[in-house]
Coordinates of N, CA and C in Angstrom, one line a residue:
Chain G
G1 N 4.0 2.3 0.5 CA 3.3 1.2 1.1 C 3.9 -0.1 0.6
E2 N 3.7 -1.1 1.4 CA 4.1 -2.4 1.0 C 3.0 -3.2 0.3
N3 N 3.4 -4.3 -0.3 CA 2.3 -5.2 -1.0 C 1.5 -5.9 0.1
V4 N 0.2 -6.0 -0.2 CA -0.6 -6.7 0.7 C -1.4 -7.7 -0.2
E5 N -1.8 -8.8 0.4 CA -2.6 -9.8 -0.2 C -4.0 -9.7 0.5
Q6 N -5.0 -9.6 -0.4 CA -6.4 -9.5 0.1 C -7.3 -10.6 -0.3
H7 N -8.1 -11.1 0.7 CA -9.0 -12.2 0.4 C -10.3 -12.0 1.2
P8 N -11.4 -12.5 0.6 CA -11.5 -13.1 -0.7 C -11.6 -12.0 -1.8
S9 N -11.6 -12.3 -3.0 CA -11.8 -11.3 -4.1 C -13.3 -11.0 -4.2
T10 N -14.2 -11.9 -3.9 CA -15.6 -11.6 -4.0 C -16.2 -12.3 -2.7
L11 N -17.2 -11.6 -2.2 CA -17.9 -12.1 -1.0 C -19.4 -11.8 -1.1
S12 N -20.2 -12.7 -0.9 CA -21.7 -12.5 -1.0 C -22.3 -13.0 0.3
V13 N -23.1 -12.1 0.9 CA -23.7 -12.5 2.2 C -25.2 -12.0 2.1
Q14 N -25.9 -12.6 3.0 CA -27.3 -12.2 3.2 C -27.4 -11.0 4.1
E15 N -28.4 -10.1 3.8 CA -28.6 -9.0 4.6 C -28.7 -9.4 6.1
G16 N -28.0 -8.7 7.0 CA -28.0 -9.0 8.4 C -26.9 -9.9 8.8
D17 N -26.3 -10.6 7.9 CA -25.1 -11.4 8.3 C -23.9 -10.5 8.4
S18 N -22.8 -11.2 8.9 CA -21.5 -10.5 9.0 C -20.6 -10.8 7.8
A19 N -19.7 -9.9 7.5 CA -18.8 -10.0 6.4 C -17.4 -9.8 7.0
V20 N -16.4 -10.6 6.6 CA -15.0 -10.4 7.0 C -14.1 -10.4 5.8
I21 N -13.2 -9.4 5.7 CA -12.2 -9.4 4.6 C -10.9 -9.3 5.3
K22 N -9.9 -10.1 4.8 CA -8.7 -10.2 5.4 C -7.5 -9.7 4.5
C23 N -6.5 -9.1 5.1 CA -5.4 -8.7 4.3 C -4.1 -9.1 5.1
T24 N -3.1 -9.6 4.4 CA -1.9 -10.0 5.0 C -0.8 -9.1 4.4
Y25 N 0.2 -8.8 5.3 CA 1.3 -8.0 4.8 C 2.6 -8.7 5.2
S26 N 3.8 -8.2 4.6 CA 5.0 -9.0 4.8 C 6.0 -8.3 5.8
D27 N 5.9 -6.9 5.8 CA 6.9 -6.2 6.6 C 6.4 -6.1 8.0
S28 N 7.0 -6.7 9.0 CA 6.5 -6.7 10.4 C 6.5 -5.3 11.0
A29 N 7.3 -4.4 10.4 CA 7.4 -3.0 10.9 C 6.2 -2.1 10.5
S30 N 5.4 -2.6 9.5 CA 4.3 -1.8 9.1 C 3.3 -1.5 10.2
N31 N 2.9 -0.2 10.3 CA 2.1 0.2 11.5 C 0.9 1.1 11.2
Y32 N 0.6 1.3 9.9 CA -0.7 2.0 9.6 C -1.4 1.3 8.6
F33 N -2.7 1.0 8.8 CA -3.5 0.1 7.9 C -4.9 0.8 7.7
P34 N -5.1 1.4 6.5 CA -6.4 2.0 6.2 C -7.2 1.0 5.4
W35 N -8.5 1.3 5.4 CA -9.5 0.5 4.6 C -10.3 1.6 3.8
Y36 N -10.4 1.3 2.5 CA -11.2 2.2 1.6 C -12.4 1.4 1.0
K37 N -13.5 2.2 0.9 CA -14.7 1.6 0.3 C -15.0 2.3 -1.0
Q38 N -15.3 1.6 -2.0 CA -15.6 2.2 -3.3 C -17.0 1.7 -3.8
E39 N -18.0 2.5 -3.7 CA -19.3 2.1 -4.2 C -19.3 2.2 -5.8
L40 N -20.2 1.5 -6.4 CA -20.2 1.4 -7.8 C -20.3 2.8 -8.5
G41 N -19.3 3.0 -9.3 CA -19.3 4.3 -10.0 C -18.9 5.5 -9.3
K42 N -18.3 5.2 -8.1 CA -17.9 6.4 -7.2 C -16.4 6.2 -6.8
R43 N -15.9 7.2 -6.2 CA -14.5 7.2 -5.8 C -14.3 6.4 -4.5
P44 N -13.1 5.9 -4.3 CA -12.8 5.2 -3.0 C -12.8 6.3 -1.9
Q45 N -13.3 5.8 -0.7 CA -13.3 6.7 0.4 C -12.9 5.9 1.7
L46 N -12.1 6.6 2.5 CA -11.6 5.9 3.7 C -12.8 5.6 4.6
I47 N -12.9 4.4 5.2 CA -14.0 4.1 6.1 C -13.4 3.9 7.5
I48 N -12.2 3.3 7.6 CA -11.7 3.1 9.0 C -10.2 2.9 8.8
D49 N -9.4 3.3 9.8 CA -8.0 2.9 9.7 C -7.5 2.6 11.2
I50 N -6.4 1.9 11.2 CA -5.9 1.4 12.5 C -4.4 1.6 12.5
R51 N -3.9 1.9 13.7 CA -2.4 2.0 13.8 C -2.0 0.9 14.7
S52 N -0.7 0.4 14.7 CA -0.4 -0.8 15.3 C -0.3 -0.7 16.8
N53 N -0.5 0.4 17.4 CA -0.5 0.5 18.9 C -1.8 0.0 19.5
V54 N -2.8 -0.3 18.6 CA -4.0 -0.9 19.1 C -4.3 -2.1 18.3
G55 N -5.1 -3.0 18.9 CA -5.4 -4.3 18.3 C -6.7 -4.3 17.6
E56 N -7.6 -3.3 18.0 CA -8.9 -3.3 17.4 C -9.5 -1.9 17.4
K57 N -10.3 -1.6 16.4 CA -10.9 -0.3 16.4 C -12.3 -0.5 15.8
K58 N -13.3 0.2 16.4 CA -14.7 0.0 16.0 C -15.3 1.4 15.6
D59 N -16.2 1.3 14.6 CA -17.0 2.5 14.3 C -18.3 2.0 13.9
Q60 N -19.2 2.0 14.8 CA -20.6 1.5 14.6 C -20.6 0.0 14.1
R61 N -21.0 -0.2 12.9 CA -21.0 -1.6 12.4 C -19.7 -2.1 11.8
I62 N -18.7 -1.2 11.8 CA -17.5 -1.6 11.2 C -16.4 -1.7 12.2
A63 N -15.5 -2.7 12.1 CA -14.4 -2.8 12.9 C -13.2 -3.4 12.2
V64 N -12.0 -3.0 12.6 CA -10.8 -3.6 12.1 C -10.0 -4.2 13.2
T65 N -9.5 -5.4 13.0 CA -8.7 -6.0 14.0 C -7.3 -6.2 13.4
L66 N -6.3 -6.2 14.2 CA -4.9 -6.3 13.8 C -4.2 -7.4 14.5
N67 N -3.6 -8.3 13.9 CA -2.8 -9.4 14.5 C -1.3 -9.2 14.0
K68 N -0.6 -8.5 14.8 CA 0.8 -8.2 14.4 C 1.7 -9.4 14.3
T69 N 1.4 -10.4 15.2 CA 2.3 -11.6 15.2 C 2.1 -12.3 13.8
A70 N 0.8 -12.5 13.4 CA 0.6 -13.2 12.2 C 0.6 -12.2 11.0
K71 N 0.8 -11.0 11.2 CA 0.9 -10.0 10.1 C -0.3 -10.0 9.2
H72 N -1.5 -9.9 9.9 CA -2.7 -9.7 9.1 C -3.7 -8.8 9.8
F73 N -4.5 -8.2 9.0 CA -5.6 -7.3 9.6 C -6.8 -7.6 8.8
S74 N -8.0 -7.4 9.5 CA -9.2 -7.8 8.9 C -10.3 -6.7 9.1
L75 N -11.1 -6.6 8.2 CA -12.3 -5.7 8.2 C -13.5 -6.5 8.5
H76 N -14.2 -6.1 9.6 CA -15.5 -6.8 10.0 C -16.7 -5.9 9.8
I77 N -17.6 -6.3 9.1 CA -18.9 -5.5 9.0 C -20.0 -6.4 9.6
T78 N -20.7 -5.9 10.6 CA -21.8 -6.7 11.2 C -23.1 -6.1 10.7
E79 N -24.1 -6.9 10.8 CA -25.5 -6.6 10.4 C -25.5 -5.9 9.1
T80 N -24.9 -6.6 8.1 CA -24.8 -6.0 6.8 C -26.1 -5.5 6.2
Q81 N -26.0 -4.5 5.4 CA -27.1 -3.9 4.7 C -26.8 -3.7 3.2
P82 N -27.8 -3.6 2.4 CA -27.5 -3.5 0.9 C -26.6 -2.4 0.6
E83 N -26.6 -1.3 1.4 CA -25.7 -0.2 1.0 C -24.2 -0.5 1.4
D84 N -24.0 -1.6 2.0 CA -22.6 -2.0 2.2 C -22.0 -2.7 1.0
S85 N -22.8 -3.0 0.0 CA -22.3 -3.6 -1.2 C -21.4 -2.5 -1.9
A86 N -20.1 -3.0 -2.1 CA -19.1 -2.1 -2.7 C -17.8 -3.0 -2.8
V87 N -16.8 -2.3 -3.4 CA -15.5 -2.9 -3.4 C -14.7 -2.3 -2.2
Y88 N -14.0 -3.1 -1.5 CA -13.2 -2.7 -0.4 C -11.7 -3.0 -0.6
F89 N -10.9 -2.0 -0.3 CA -9.5 -2.0 -0.5 C -8.7 -1.8 0.8
C90 N -7.7 -2.6 1.0 CA -6.8 -2.4 2.1 C -5.5 -1.9 1.7
A91 N -4.7 -1.4 2.6 CA -3.3 -1.0 2.4 C -2.5 -1.1 3.7
A92 N -1.2 -1.1 3.6 CA -0.4 -1.2 4.8 C 0.8 -0.3 4.6
Y93 N 1.2 0.4 5.6 CA 2.3 1.4 5.5 C 3.2 1.4 6.8
L94 N 4.4 1.8 6.5 CA 5.3 2.1 7.6 C 5.4 3.6 7.8
T95 N 4.9 4.1 9.0 CA 4.8 5.5 9.1 C 6.2 6.2 9.2
S96 N 7.2 5.5 9.6 CA 8.5 6.2 9.6 C 9.3 6.1 8.3
D97 N 8.7 5.5 7.3 CA 9.3 5.4 6.0 C 9.4 6.8 5.4
T98 N 10.6 7.3 5.2 CA 10.8 8.6 4.6 C 10.6 8.5 3.1
N99 N 10.5 7.4 2.5 CA 10.2 7.2 1.1 C 8.9 6.6 0.9
A100 N 7.9 7.3 1.6 CA 6.6 6.7 1.7 C 5.6 7.1 0.6
G101 N 6.1 7.6 -0.5 CA 5.2 8.0 -1.6 C 4.5 6.9 -2.3
K102 N 5.2 5.8 -2.3 CA 4.6 4.6 -3.0 C 3.3 4.2 -2.2
S103 N 2.3 3.9 -2.9 CA 1.0 3.6 -2.3 C 0.4 2.4 -3.1
T104 N 0.4 1.3 -2.4 CA 0.0 0.1 -3.0 C -1.2 -0.5 -2.3
F105 N -2.3 -0.8 -3.0 CA -3.5 -1.4 -2.4 C -3.6 -2.9 -2.6
G106 N -4.4 -3.5 -1.8 CA -4.8 -4.9 -2.0 C -5.6 -4.9 -3.3
D107 N -5.9 -6.1 -3.9 CA -6.6 -6.1 -5.1 C -8.1 -5.8 -5.0
G108 N -8.6 -5.7 -3.8 CA -10.0 -5.4 -3.7 C -10.8 -6.6 -3.4
T109 N -11.9 -6.4 -2.6 CA -12.9 -7.4 -2.4 C -14.3 -6.8 -2.8
T110 N -14.9 -7.5 -3.7 CA -16.3 -7.1 -4.1 C -17.3 -7.7 -3.1
L111 N -17.9 -6.9 -2.3 CA -18.9 -7.4 -1.3 C -20.3 -7.1 -1.9
T112 N -21.1 -8.2 -1.9 CA -22.5 -8.1 -2.4 C -23.4 -8.5 -1.2
V113 N -24.3 -7.7 -0.8 CA -25.2 -8.0 0.3 C -26.6 -8.1 -0.3
K114 N -27.1 -9.4 -0.2 CA -28.4 -9.7 -0.8 C -29.6 -9.4 0.1
P115 N -30.5 -8.7 -0.4 CA -31.7 -8.4 0.5 C -32.5 -9.6 0.9
Chain S
E1 N -16.0 23.7 0.4 CA -16.0 22.3 0.7 C -14.6 21.7 0.3
A2 N -14.1 21.0 1.2 CA -12.8 20.3 1.0 C -12.9 19.3 -0.1
Q3 N -12.1 19.3 -1.1 CA -12.3 18.3 -2.1 C -11.1 18.2 -3.1
V4 N -11.1 17.1 -3.8 CA -10.2 16.9 -5.0 C -11.0 16.9 -6.2
T5 N -10.7 17.8 -7.1 CA -11.4 18.0 -8.4 C -10.7 17.5 -9.6
Q6 N -11.3 16.6 -10.3 CA -10.7 16.2 -11.6 C -11.5 16.6 -12.7
N7 N -10.8 16.9 -13.8 CA -11.5 17.2 -15.1 C -10.8 16.7 -16.3
P8 N -11.5 16.2 -17.3 CA -12.9 16.0 -17.3 C -13.3 14.7 -16.6
R9 N -14.6 14.5 -16.5 CA -15.1 13.2 -15.9 C -15.1 12.1 -17.0
Y10 N -15.3 12.5 -18.2 CA -15.3 11.5 -19.3 C -14.5 12.1 -20.5
L11 N -13.7 11.3 -21.1 CA -12.9 11.8 -22.2 C -12.8 10.6 -23.3
I12 N -13.1 10.9 -24.5 CA -12.9 10.0 -25.6 C -11.9 10.6 -26.6
T13 N -10.9 9.9 -26.9 CA -9.9 10.5 -27.8 C -9.4 9.5 -28.8
V14 N -8.5 9.9 -29.6 CA -7.9 8.9 -30.6 C -6.4 8.8 -30.3
T15 N -5.9 7.6 -30.8 CA -4.5 7.3 -30.5 C -3.6 8.4 -31.0
G16 N -2.7 8.8 -30.1 CA -1.6 9.8 -30.5 C -2.0 11.2 -30.2
K17 N -3.2 11.5 -29.8 CA -3.6 12.9 -29.6 C -3.4 13.3 -28.2
K18 N -2.4 14.2 -27.9 CA -2.0 14.6 -26.6 C -3.2 15.1 -25.8
L19 N -3.2 14.6 -24.5 CA -4.3 15.1 -23.6 C -3.8 15.3 -22.2
T20 N -4.5 16.1 -21.5 CA -4.2 16.4 -20.1 C -5.4 16.3 -19.2
V21 N -5.3 15.5 -18.1 CA -6.4 15.4 -17.1 C -5.9 16.3 -15.9
T22 N -6.8 17.2 -15.6 CA -6.4 18.1 -14.5 C -6.8 17.5 -13.1
C23 N -6.1 17.9 -12.1 CA -6.4 17.6 -10.7 C -6.1 18.7 -9.8
S24 N -7.0 19.1 -9.0 CA -6.8 20.2 -8.1 C -7.4 19.9 -6.7
Q25 N -6.6 20.3 -5.7 CA -7.2 20.1 -4.3 C -7.1 21.4 -3.5
N26 N -8.1 21.6 -2.6 CA -8.1 22.8 -1.9 C -7.9 22.7 -0.4
M27 N -7.2 21.6 -0.1 CA -7.0 21.3 1.3 C -5.5 21.5 1.8
N28 N -4.7 22.2 0.9 CA -3.3 22.5 1.2 C -2.5 21.2 1.5
H29 N -2.9 20.1 0.8 CA -2.2 18.8 1.0 C -0.9 18.8 0.4
E30 N 0.1 18.2 1.0 CA 1.5 18.1 0.4 C 1.5 17.0 -0.6
Y31 N 0.9 15.9 -0.4 CA 1.0 14.7 -1.2 C -0.2 14.6 -2.2
M32 N 0.2 14.3 -3.5 CA -0.8 14.0 -4.5 C -0.3 12.8 -5.3
S33 N -1.3 12.1 -5.9 CA -1.0 10.9 -6.6 C -2.0 10.6 -7.7
W34 N -1.6 9.8 -8.7 CA -2.5 9.4 -9.7 C -2.5 7.9 -9.8
Y35 N -3.8 7.3 -10.0 CA -4.0 5.9 -10.0 C -4.8 5.6 -11.3
R36 N -4.6 4.4 -11.8 CA -5.5 3.9 -12.8 C -6.2 2.6 -12.2
Q37 N -7.5 2.5 -12.6 CA -8.2 1.3 -12.1 C -8.8 0.5 -13.3
D38 N -8.4 -0.7 -13.4 CA -8.8 -1.6 -14.4 C -9.4 -2.8 -13.8
P39 N -10.4 -3.4 -14.5 CA -11.1 -4.6 -14.0 C -10.1 -5.7 -13.6
G40 N -10.3 -6.2 -12.4 CA -9.4 -7.3 -12.0 C -8.0 -6.9 -11.6
L41 N -7.7 -5.6 -11.7 CA -6.3 -5.2 -11.4 C -6.2 -4.2 -10.2
G42 N -7.4 -3.8 -9.7 CA -7.4 -3.0 -8.6 C -6.9 -1.5 -8.9
L43 N -6.4 -0.8 -8.0 CA -5.9 0.5 -8.1 C -4.3 0.4 -8.2
R44 N -3.8 0.9 -9.3 CA -2.4 0.9 -9.5 C -1.8 2.4 -9.7
Q45 N -0.8 2.6 -8.9 CA -0.2 4.0 -8.9 C 0.6 4.3 -10.1
I46 N 0.4 5.5 -10.6 CA 1.1 5.9 -11.9 C 2.3 6.8 -11.5
Y47 N 2.0 7.9 -10.9 CA 3.0 8.9 -10.4 C 2.5 9.4 -9.0
Y48 N 3.4 9.9 -8.3 CA 3.1 10.7 -7.1 C 4.0 11.8 -6.9
S49 N 3.6 12.7 -6.0 CA 4.3 13.9 -5.7 C 4.3 14.2 -4.2
M50 N 5.5 14.2 -3.6 CA 5.5 14.5 -2.1 C 5.4 16.0 -1.8
N51 N 5.7 16.9 -2.8 CA 5.6 18.2 -2.6 C 5.8 19.0 -3.9
V52 N 5.7 20.3 -3.9 CA 6.0 21.1 -5.1 C 7.3 20.8 -5.7
E53 N 7.3 20.5 -7.0 CA 8.5 20.3 -7.8 C 9.1 18.9 -7.4
V54 N 8.4 18.1 -6.7 CA 9.0 16.7 -6.4 C 8.0 15.7 -6.9
T55 N 8.4 14.9 -7.9 CA 7.5 13.9 -8.4 C 8.3 12.6 -8.5
D56 N 7.6 11.5 -8.5 CA 8.3 10.2 -8.6 C 7.4 9.1 -9.2
K57 N 8.0 8.1 -9.8 CA 7.2 7.1 -10.5 C 6.5 6.1 -9.5
G58 N 5.3 5.7 -9.9 CA 4.7 4.7 -9.1 C 4.9 3.3 -9.8
D59 N 3.9 2.5 -9.8 CA 4.1 1.1 -10.4 C 4.0 1.0 -11.9
V60 N 3.2 2.0 -12.5 CA 2.9 1.9 -13.9 C 3.0 3.2 -14.6
P61 N 4.3 3.8 -14.6 CA 4.4 5.2 -15.1 C 4.6 5.3 -16.6
E62 N 4.8 4.2 -17.3 CA 5.1 4.3 -18.8 C 3.9 4.9 -19.5
G63 N 4.3 5.9 -20.4 CA 3.3 6.6 -21.2 C 2.7 7.8 -20.6
Y64 N 3.0 8.1 -19.4 CA 2.4 9.2 -18.6 C 3.5 10.2 -18.2
K65 N 3.1 11.5 -18.0 CA 3.9 12.5 -17.4 C 3.1 13.3 -16.4
V66 N 3.8 13.9 -15.4 CA 3.1 14.7 -14.5 C 3.9 16.0 -14.2
S67 N 3.4 16.9 -13.5 CA 4.1 18.1 -13.1 C 3.4 18.6 -11.8
R68 N 4.3 19.2 -10.9 CA 3.7 19.8 -9.7 C 4.4 21.2 -9.5
K69 N 3.9 22.1 -10.3 CA 4.4 23.4 -10.2 C 3.8 24.3 -9.1
E70 N 2.6 23.9 -8.7 CA 1.9 24.5 -7.6 C 1.4 23.4 -6.6
K71 N 1.2 23.8 -5.4 CA 0.8 22.8 -4.4 C -0.5 22.2 -4.7
R72 N -1.4 23.0 -5.2 CA -2.8 22.5 -5.4 C -3.1 21.7 -6.6
N73 N -2.2 21.8 -7.6 CA -2.5 21.2 -8.9 C -1.5 20.1 -9.3
F74 N -2.0 19.0 -9.9 CA -1.2 17.9 -10.3 C -1.7 17.3 -11.5
P75 N -1.5 17.9 -12.7 CA -2.0 17.4 -13.9 C -1.3 16.1 -14.4
L76 N -2.1 15.2 -15.1 CA -1.6 14.0 -15.7 C -1.6 14.2 -17.2
I77 N -0.5 14.0 -17.8 CA -0.3 14.2 -19.2 C -0.1 12.9 -20.0
L78 N -0.8 12.7 -21.0 CA -0.6 11.6 -21.9 C -0.1 12.1 -23.3
E79 N 1.2 12.1 -23.5 CA 1.7 12.8 -24.7 C 1.2 12.1 -26.0
S80 N 1.1 10.8 -26.0 CA 0.7 10.0 -27.2 C -0.2 8.8 -26.7
P81 N -1.4 9.1 -26.4 CA -2.2 8.1 -25.8 C -2.4 6.8 -26.8
S82 N -2.5 5.7 -26.1 CA -2.7 4.4 -26.9 C -3.9 3.7 -26.3
P83 N -4.5 2.8 -27.0 CA -5.7 2.1 -26.5 C -5.5 1.4 -25.2
N84 N -4.3 0.9 -24.9 CA -4.1 0.3 -23.6 C -4.1 1.3 -22.4
Q85 N -4.2 2.5 -22.7 CA -4.4 3.5 -21.6 C -5.9 3.8 -21.4
T86 N -6.7 3.1 -22.0 CA -8.2 3.2 -21.7 C -8.4 2.7 -20.3
S87 N -8.9 3.5 -19.4 CA -9.0 3.2 -18.1 C -9.8 4.2 -17.3
L88 N -10.0 3.9 -16.0 CA -10.6 4.9 -15.1 C -9.5 5.4 -14.2
Y89 N -9.3 6.7 -14.2 CA -8.2 7.3 -13.5 C -8.7 8.2 -12.3
F90 N -7.9 8.0 -11.2 CA -8.2 8.7 -10.0 C -7.0 9.5 -9.6
C91 N -7.3 10.7 -9.2 CA -6.3 11.6 -8.5 C -6.6 11.5 -7.0
A92 N -5.6 11.6 -6.2 CA -5.8 11.6 -4.8 C -4.8 12.5 -4.1
S93 N -5.2 13.0 -2.9 CA -4.2 13.8 -2.1 C -4.3 13.4 -0.7
S94 N -3.2 13.7 0.1 CA -3.3 13.5 1.5 C -2.4 14.6 2.2
L95 N -2.8 14.9 3.4 CA -2.1 16.0 4.1 C -0.5 15.8 4.2
L96 N -0.2 14.6 4.5 CA 1.2 14.2 4.5 C 1.3 13.0 3.5
A97 N 2.3 12.2 3.6 CA 2.3 11.0 2.8 C 1.2 10.0 3.2
P98 N 0.8 9.1 2.4 CA -0.3 8.2 2.7 C 0.1 7.2 3.8
N99 N 1.3 7.2 4.3 CA 1.7 6.3 5.4 C 1.3 7.0 6.7
N100 N 0.9 8.3 6.7 CA 0.6 9.0 7.9 C -0.8 9.6 7.9
S101 N -1.4 9.7 6.7 CA -2.7 10.4 6.7 C -3.5 9.8 5.5
P102 N -4.8 9.7 5.7 CA -5.6 9.0 4.7 C -5.6 9.8 3.3
L103 N -5.9 9.1 2.3 CA -6.0 9.6 0.9 C -7.4 10.1 0.7
H104 N -7.5 11.3 0.0 CA -8.8 11.8 -0.5 C -8.8 11.7 -2.0
F105 N -9.8 11.0 -2.5 CA -9.8 10.8 -4.0 C -10.7 11.8 -4.7
G106 N -10.4 12.1 -5.9 CA -11.3 12.8 -6.8 C -12.4 11.8 -7.3
N107 N -13.3 12.4 -8.2 CA -14.4 11.5 -8.6 C -14.1 10.7 -9.8
G108 N -12.9 10.8 -10.3 CA -12.5 9.9 -11.4 C -12.6 10.5 -12.8
T109 N -11.8 10.0 -13.7 CA -11.9 10.4 -15.1 C -11.9 9.1 -15.9
R110 N -13.0 8.9 -16.7 CA -13.0 7.7 -17.5 C -12.5 8.1 -18.9
L111 N -11.4 7.5 -19.3 CA -10.7 7.8 -20.5 C -10.9 6.6 -21.5
T112 N -11.3 6.9 -22.7 CA -11.3 5.9 -23.7 C -10.5 6.4 -24.9
V113 N -9.5 5.5 -25.3 CA -8.6 5.8 -26.4 C -8.9 4.9 -27.6
T114 N -9.3 5.4 -28.7 CA -9.7 4.6 -29.8 C -8.6 4.5 -30.9

């Protein structure tokens, strides 16, 4: 995977508000973008992923948007709930890369949802 | 149940005493990898394996060894642990490489080296 920059590093929102986390990548050929959620004291788990043949993907309150021109993708969480509080990691990959064992994540965003 | 199993969950050891953290997956995944997680540094890759008998360095391989003699197992070996290896370690696997299939993580091993 290539290096990605993730912002913000911390995000605090009120319950019910929306949260947006953004990641930028440098290789315009990257075409697979997963997001992982890590609750406190637990393992990271995939929550949503998107491939470059689509611009947006939704799963209930979670959505990911991809802007290939600007080389960034974003995680959107609507109607946030306290259980959304976690660290979120992004990654970017080129699916045709035959040397694809390298796996680099963004630095993570700590989301806090205040009741 | 499909899962990645790491052992032990917690380990306290002393400098220089060799240790092994085991990782096993029951999903017939080709790819396995080790990461360490430190505050403010995110998840950093230590070693990975694309298949049996194929291993390669990640971003922070110094002080670690791995082996992949069987598809399901990918142990992490610290020959001479040092305090700077105190960290939370995660093993992960995926069906193919992570650029084509999502990673499944184990529950983590918290290592303290005194």
